[in-house]
Short mmCIF file of C-alpha atoms in Angstrom, two decimals:
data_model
loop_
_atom_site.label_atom_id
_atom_site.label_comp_id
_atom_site.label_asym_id
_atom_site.label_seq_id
_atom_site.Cartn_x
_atom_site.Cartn_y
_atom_site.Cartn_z
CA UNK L 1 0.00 0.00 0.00
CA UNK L 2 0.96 3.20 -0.95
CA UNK L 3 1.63 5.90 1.82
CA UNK L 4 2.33 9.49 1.19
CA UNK L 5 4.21 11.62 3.76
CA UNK L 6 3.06 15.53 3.62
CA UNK L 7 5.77 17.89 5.77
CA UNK L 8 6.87 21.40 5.94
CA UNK L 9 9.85 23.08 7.30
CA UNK L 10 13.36 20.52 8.89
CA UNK L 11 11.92 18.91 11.68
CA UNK L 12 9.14 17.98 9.31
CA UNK L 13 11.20 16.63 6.78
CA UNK L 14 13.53 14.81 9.09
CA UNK L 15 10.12 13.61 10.78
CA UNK L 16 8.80 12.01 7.70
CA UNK L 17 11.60 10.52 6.72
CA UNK L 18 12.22 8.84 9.41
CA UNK L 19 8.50 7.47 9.20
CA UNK L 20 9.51 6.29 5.49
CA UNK L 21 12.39 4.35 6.63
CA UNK L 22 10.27 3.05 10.32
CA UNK L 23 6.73 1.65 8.58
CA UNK L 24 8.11 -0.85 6.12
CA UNK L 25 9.68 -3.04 9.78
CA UNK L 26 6.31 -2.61 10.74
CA UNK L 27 4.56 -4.16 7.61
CA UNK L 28 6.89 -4.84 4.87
CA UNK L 29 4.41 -4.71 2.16
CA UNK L 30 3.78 -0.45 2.75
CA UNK L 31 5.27 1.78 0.47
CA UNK L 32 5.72 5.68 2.09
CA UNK L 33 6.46 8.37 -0.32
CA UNK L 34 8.40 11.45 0.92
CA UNK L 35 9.24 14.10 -1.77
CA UNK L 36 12.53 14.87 0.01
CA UNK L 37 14.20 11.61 -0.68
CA UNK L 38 11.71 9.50 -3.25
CA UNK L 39 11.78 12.83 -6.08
CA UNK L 40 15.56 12.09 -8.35
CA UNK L 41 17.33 15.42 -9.20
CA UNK L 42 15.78 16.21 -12.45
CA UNK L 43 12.01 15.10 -12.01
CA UNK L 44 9.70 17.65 -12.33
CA UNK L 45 8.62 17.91 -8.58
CA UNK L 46 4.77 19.25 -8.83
CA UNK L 47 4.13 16.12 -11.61
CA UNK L 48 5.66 13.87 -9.80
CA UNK L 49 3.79 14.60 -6.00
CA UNK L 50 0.48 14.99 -8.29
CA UNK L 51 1.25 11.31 -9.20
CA UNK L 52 1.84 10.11 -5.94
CA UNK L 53 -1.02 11.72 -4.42
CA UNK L 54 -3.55 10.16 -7.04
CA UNK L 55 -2.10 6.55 -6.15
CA UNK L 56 -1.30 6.33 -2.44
CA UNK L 57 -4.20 4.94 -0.22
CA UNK L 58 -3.18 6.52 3.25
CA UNK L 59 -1.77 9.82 3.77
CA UNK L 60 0.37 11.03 7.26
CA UNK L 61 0.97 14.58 7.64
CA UNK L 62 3.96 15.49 10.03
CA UNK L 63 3.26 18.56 11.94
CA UNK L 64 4.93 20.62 13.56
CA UNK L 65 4.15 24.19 16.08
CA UNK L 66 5.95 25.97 13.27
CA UNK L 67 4.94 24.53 10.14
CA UNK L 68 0.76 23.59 11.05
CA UNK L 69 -0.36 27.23 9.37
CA UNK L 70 1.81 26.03 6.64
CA UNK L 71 0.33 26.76 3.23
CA UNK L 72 2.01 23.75 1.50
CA UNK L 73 1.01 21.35 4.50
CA UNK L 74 -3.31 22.61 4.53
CA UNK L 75 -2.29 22.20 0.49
CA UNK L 76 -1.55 18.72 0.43
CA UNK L 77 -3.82 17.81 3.27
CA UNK L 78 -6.59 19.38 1.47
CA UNK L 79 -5.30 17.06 -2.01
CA UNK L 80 -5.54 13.89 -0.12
CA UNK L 81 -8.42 14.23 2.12
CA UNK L 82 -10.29 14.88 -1.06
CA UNK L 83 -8.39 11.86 -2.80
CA UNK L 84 -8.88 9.46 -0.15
CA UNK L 85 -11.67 10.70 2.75
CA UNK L 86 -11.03 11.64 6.16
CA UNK L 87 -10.97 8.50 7.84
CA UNK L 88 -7.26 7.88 5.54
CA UNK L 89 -5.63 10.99 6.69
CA UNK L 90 -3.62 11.34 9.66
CA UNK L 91 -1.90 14.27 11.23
CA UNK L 92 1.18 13.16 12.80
CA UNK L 93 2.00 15.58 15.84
CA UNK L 94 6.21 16.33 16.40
CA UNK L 95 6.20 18.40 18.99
CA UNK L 96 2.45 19.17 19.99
CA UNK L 97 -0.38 18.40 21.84
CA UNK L 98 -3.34 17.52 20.14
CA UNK L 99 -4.95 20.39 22.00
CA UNK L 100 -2.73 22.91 20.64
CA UNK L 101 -3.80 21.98 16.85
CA UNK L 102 -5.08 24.54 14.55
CA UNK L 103 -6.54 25.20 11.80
CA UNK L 104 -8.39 22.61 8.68
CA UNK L 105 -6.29 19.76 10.66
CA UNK L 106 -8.04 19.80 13.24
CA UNK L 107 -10.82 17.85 11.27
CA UNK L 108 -8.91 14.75 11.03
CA UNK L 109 -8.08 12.05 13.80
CA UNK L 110 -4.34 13.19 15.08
CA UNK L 111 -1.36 11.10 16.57
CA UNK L 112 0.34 12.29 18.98
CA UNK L 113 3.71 10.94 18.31
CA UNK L 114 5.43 11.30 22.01
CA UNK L 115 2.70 8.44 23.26
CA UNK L 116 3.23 4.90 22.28
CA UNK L 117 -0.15 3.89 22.36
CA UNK L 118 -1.30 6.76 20.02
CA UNK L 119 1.31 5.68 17.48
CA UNK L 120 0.31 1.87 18.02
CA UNK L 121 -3.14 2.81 17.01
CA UNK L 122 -2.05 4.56 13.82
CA UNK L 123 -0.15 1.54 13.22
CA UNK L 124 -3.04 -1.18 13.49
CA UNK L 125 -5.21 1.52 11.52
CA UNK L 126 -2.51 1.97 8.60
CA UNK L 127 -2.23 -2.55 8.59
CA UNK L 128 -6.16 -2.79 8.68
CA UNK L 129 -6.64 -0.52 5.52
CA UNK L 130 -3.45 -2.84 3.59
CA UNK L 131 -4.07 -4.57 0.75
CA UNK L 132 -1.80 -7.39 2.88
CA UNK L 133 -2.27 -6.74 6.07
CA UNK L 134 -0.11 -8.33 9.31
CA UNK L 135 -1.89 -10.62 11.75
CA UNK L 136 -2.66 -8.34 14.84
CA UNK L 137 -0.88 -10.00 17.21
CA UNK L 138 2.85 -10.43 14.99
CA UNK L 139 2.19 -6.63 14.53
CA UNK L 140 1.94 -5.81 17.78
CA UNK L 141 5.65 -7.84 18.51
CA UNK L 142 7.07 -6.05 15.37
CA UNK L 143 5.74 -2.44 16.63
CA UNK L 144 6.92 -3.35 20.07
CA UNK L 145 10.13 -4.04 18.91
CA UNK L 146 10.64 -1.16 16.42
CA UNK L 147 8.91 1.61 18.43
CA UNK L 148 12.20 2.19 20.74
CA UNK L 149 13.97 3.23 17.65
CA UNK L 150 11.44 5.18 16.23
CA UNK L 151 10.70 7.20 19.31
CA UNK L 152 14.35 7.92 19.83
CA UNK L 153 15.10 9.37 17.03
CA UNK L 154 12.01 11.55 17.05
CA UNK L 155 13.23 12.92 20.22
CA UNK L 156 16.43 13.79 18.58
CA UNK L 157 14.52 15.83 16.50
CA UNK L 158 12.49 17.40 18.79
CA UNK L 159 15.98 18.68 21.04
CA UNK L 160 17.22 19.69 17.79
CA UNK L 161 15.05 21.95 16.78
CA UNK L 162 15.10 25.23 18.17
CA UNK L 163 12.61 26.15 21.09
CA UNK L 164 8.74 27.32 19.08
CA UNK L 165 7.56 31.28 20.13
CA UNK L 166 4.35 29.79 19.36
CA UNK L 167 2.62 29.32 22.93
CA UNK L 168 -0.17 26.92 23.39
CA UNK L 169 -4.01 27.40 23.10
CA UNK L 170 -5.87 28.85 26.06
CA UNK L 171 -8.37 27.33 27.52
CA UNK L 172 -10.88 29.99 26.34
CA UNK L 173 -9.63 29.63 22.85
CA UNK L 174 -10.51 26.14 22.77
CA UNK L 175 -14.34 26.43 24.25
CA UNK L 176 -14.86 29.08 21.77
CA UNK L 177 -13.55 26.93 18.53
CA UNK L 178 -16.12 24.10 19.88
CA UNK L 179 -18.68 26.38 20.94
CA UNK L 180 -18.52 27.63 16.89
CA UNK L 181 -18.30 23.72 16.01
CA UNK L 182 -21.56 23.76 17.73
CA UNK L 183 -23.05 26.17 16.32
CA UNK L 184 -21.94 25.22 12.42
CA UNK L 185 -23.02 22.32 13.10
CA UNK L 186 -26.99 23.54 13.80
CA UNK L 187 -26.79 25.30 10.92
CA UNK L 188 -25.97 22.89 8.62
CA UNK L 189 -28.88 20.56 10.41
CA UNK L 190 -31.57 23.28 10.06
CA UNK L 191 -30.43 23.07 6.01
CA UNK L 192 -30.11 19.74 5.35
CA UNK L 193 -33.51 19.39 7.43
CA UNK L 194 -35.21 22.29 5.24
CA UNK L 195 -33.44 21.14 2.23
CA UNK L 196 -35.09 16.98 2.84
CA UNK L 197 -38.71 18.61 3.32
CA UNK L 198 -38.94 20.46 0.49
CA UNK L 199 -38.38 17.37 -1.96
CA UNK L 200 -39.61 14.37 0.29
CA UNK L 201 -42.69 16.46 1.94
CA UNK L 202 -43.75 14.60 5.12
CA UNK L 203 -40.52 12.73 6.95
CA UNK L 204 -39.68 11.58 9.95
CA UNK L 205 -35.40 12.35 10.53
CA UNK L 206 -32.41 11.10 12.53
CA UNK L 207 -29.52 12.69 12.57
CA UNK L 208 -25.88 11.74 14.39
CA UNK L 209 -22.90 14.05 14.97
CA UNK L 210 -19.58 11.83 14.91
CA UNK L 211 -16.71 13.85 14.19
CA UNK L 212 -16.77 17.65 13.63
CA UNK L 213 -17.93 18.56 10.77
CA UNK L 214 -20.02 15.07 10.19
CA UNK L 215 -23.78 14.99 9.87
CA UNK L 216 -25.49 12.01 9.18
CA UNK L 217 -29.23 12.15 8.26
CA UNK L 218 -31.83 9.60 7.19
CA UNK L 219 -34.57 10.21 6.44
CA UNK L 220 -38.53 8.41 5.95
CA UNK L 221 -40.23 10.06 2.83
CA UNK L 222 -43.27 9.23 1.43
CA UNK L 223 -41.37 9.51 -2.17
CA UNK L 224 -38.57 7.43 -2.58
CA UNK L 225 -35.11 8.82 -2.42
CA UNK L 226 -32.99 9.03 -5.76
CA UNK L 227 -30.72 6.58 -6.48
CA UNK L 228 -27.39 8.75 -5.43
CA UNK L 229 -29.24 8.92 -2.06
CA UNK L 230 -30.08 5.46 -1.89
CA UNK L 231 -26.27 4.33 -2.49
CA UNK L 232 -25.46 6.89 0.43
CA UNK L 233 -27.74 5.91 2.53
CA UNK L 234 -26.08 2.34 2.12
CA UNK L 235 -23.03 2.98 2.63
CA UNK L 236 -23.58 4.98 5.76
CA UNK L 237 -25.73 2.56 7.50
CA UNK L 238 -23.74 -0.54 6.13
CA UNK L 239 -20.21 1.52 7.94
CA UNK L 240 -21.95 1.70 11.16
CA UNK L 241 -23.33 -2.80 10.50
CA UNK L 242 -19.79 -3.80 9.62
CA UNK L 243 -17.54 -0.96 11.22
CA UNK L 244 -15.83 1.95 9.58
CA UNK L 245 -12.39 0.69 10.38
CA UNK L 246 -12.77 -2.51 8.98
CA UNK L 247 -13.98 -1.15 5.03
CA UNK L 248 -10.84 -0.74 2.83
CA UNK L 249 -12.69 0.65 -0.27
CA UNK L 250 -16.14 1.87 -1.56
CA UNK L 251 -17.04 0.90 -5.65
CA UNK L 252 -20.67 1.98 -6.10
CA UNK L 253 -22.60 0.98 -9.77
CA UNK L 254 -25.19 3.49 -10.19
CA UNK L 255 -27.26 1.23 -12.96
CA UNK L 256 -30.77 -0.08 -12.95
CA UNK L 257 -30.41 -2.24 -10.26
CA UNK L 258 -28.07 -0.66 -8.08
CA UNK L 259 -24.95 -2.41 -6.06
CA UNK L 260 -22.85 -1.05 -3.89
CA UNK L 261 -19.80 -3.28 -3.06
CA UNK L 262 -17.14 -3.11 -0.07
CA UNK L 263 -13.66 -4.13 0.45
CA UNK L 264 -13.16 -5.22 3.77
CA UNK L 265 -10.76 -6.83 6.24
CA UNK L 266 -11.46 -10.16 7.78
CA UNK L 267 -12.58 -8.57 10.68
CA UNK L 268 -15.29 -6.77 8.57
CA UNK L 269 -16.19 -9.86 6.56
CA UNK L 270 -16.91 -11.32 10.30
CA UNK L 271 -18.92 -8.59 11.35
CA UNK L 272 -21.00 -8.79 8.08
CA UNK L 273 -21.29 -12.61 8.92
CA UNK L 274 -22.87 -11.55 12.24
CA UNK L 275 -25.11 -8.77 11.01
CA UNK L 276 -25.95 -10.64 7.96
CA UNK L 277 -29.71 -10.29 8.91
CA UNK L 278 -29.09 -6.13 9.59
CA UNK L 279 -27.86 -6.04 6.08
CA UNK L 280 -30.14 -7.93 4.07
CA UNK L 281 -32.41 -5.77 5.64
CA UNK L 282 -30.82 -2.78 4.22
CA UNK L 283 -30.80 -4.28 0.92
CA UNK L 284 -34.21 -4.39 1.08
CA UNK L 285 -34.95 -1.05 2.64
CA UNK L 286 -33.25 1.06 -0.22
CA UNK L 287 -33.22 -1.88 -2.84
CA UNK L 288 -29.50 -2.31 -3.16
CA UNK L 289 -27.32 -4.85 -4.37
CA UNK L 290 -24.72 -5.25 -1.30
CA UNK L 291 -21.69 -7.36 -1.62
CA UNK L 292 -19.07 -7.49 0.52
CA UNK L 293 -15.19 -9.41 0.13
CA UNK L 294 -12.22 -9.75 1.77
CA UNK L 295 -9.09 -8.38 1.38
CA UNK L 296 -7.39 -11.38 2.76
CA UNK L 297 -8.92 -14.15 0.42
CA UNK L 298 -11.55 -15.16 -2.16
CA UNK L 299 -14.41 -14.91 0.56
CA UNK L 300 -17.34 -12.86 -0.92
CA UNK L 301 -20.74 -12.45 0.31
CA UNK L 302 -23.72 -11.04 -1.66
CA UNK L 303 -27.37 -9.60 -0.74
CA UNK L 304 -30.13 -8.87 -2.68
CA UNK L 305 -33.47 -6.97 -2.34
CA UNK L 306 -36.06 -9.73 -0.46
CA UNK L 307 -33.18 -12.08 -0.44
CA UNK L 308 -30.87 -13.68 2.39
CA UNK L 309 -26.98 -13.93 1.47
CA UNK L 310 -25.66 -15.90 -0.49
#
């Protein structure tokens, strides 16, 4: 799997490249991209990080107190979150607590690199999303036995680099950017709410707030959603039957009879197993083809509308 690297400024760069040379002990089969070492003298540098950023399948970005305003970091972190969702990107904190982050990070899930446990769970997130991922418990001997090396060297950097001017958020500061969340967040409900009566008429609605910046709404209309909608509706409901984590890829065939079909790891092929009855339901509910395989095999399940799996 393909991982690209995004950094600003020297104790960026040296942070992501030690991350290059750290994640392949981990699981051998990853591939990290960092434009400092992995462009040759002579490349044309914008082509070439275009090129990566259209084929890697995870994205870290390694920030720092000086280089998180960054325009070339919120550039690239902008590029992949659009490329490969929000659940794929990862901010990947120097020198910082996750408090202290500002800015369009601050959507994404961070890592805060001085804990173990927070880099552990980047780790197991990065293997679960491989193409070939590492049994969970030889990962967790690998990462134990790697993460001295990693962590010491990030330390290095961190003494290296010259003491940040840039003081840490206030207390205030950070009630405020939440109580604003909050507030963005009933706005956009109120829409979406005004926006679903006005073409469904009378409807019953749920809505959920996961992560900032996250709404999800379903909605009971007396005329039948579209067929974009119906996919959506899917694939939200079917994250939440087999678990976010677990889904490696979306492919989605808007035809006459519409399929959506997942990529999963074994762990989310077991979890379909167990909510097999959840999901044929949602086949039926929006009348959806739902398949779902495993990364790890040829296993492959398939529901229908007013079928069971097959």
């Amino acid at each position: 799997m393909k991982i690209f690297i995004s950094w600003s400024g020297a104790a960026g760069a040296k942070c992501a490249e030690e991350l290059r040379d750290w994640l392949p002990y981990i699981n051998p089969t990853l591939s990290p991209f960092v434009s400092s070492r992995d462009i040759s003298k002579g490349e044309r540098g914008l082509p070439k990080i275009a090129s990566e950023l259209r084929d890697c399948a995870f994205g870290i970005v390694c920030v720092t107190r000086d280089n998180q305003a960054a325009p070339w970091i919120n550039f690239e972190s902008g590029a992949l979150s659009r490329e490969l969702g929000e659940s794929m990107l990862a901010p990947f904190l120097l020198d910082l607590d996750v408090k202290d982050l500002e800015g369009p990070l601050t959507q994404f899930q961070a890592t805060d690199s001085r804990h173990r446990d927070e880099v552990w769970q980047l780790v197991k997130s990065i293997n679960e999303k491989s193409d070939t991922s590492v049994d969970a418990a030889r990962l967790l001997v690998t990462f134990d036995r790697f993460w001295g090396d990693l962590d010491e060297k990030l330390s290095a950097i961190r003494e290296a680099a010259p003491e940040s001017e840039t003081p840490s958020r206030e207390t205030p500061d950070i009630l405020n950017e939440l109580v604003a969340l909050i507030r963005e967040q009933s706005g956009r409900i109120q829409r979406l709410e005004g926006a679903i009566e006005k073409k469904a008429g009378n409807f019953t609605s749920n809505y959920t707030i996961n992560e900032p910046r996250e709404v999800v709404i379903e909605a009971e209309s007396s005329t039948r959603p579209r067929l974009s909608d119906r996919i959506e509706f899917t694939k939200s409901e079917l994250s939440e039957l087999i678990g976010s984590d677990n889904i490696v890829r979306w492919h989605a065939l808007h035809r006459k009879s519409p399929e959506v079909e997942v990529l999963c790891t074994v762990e989310g092929v077991a979890q379909a197993r167990a909510n097999s009855g959840g999901i044929g339901a949602l086949a039926n509910r929006y009348s959806v083809i739902i398949t779902v395989e495993s990364t790890k095999d040829s296993t492959r399940f398939r529901w229908t509308p007013e079928e069971s799996m097959s």
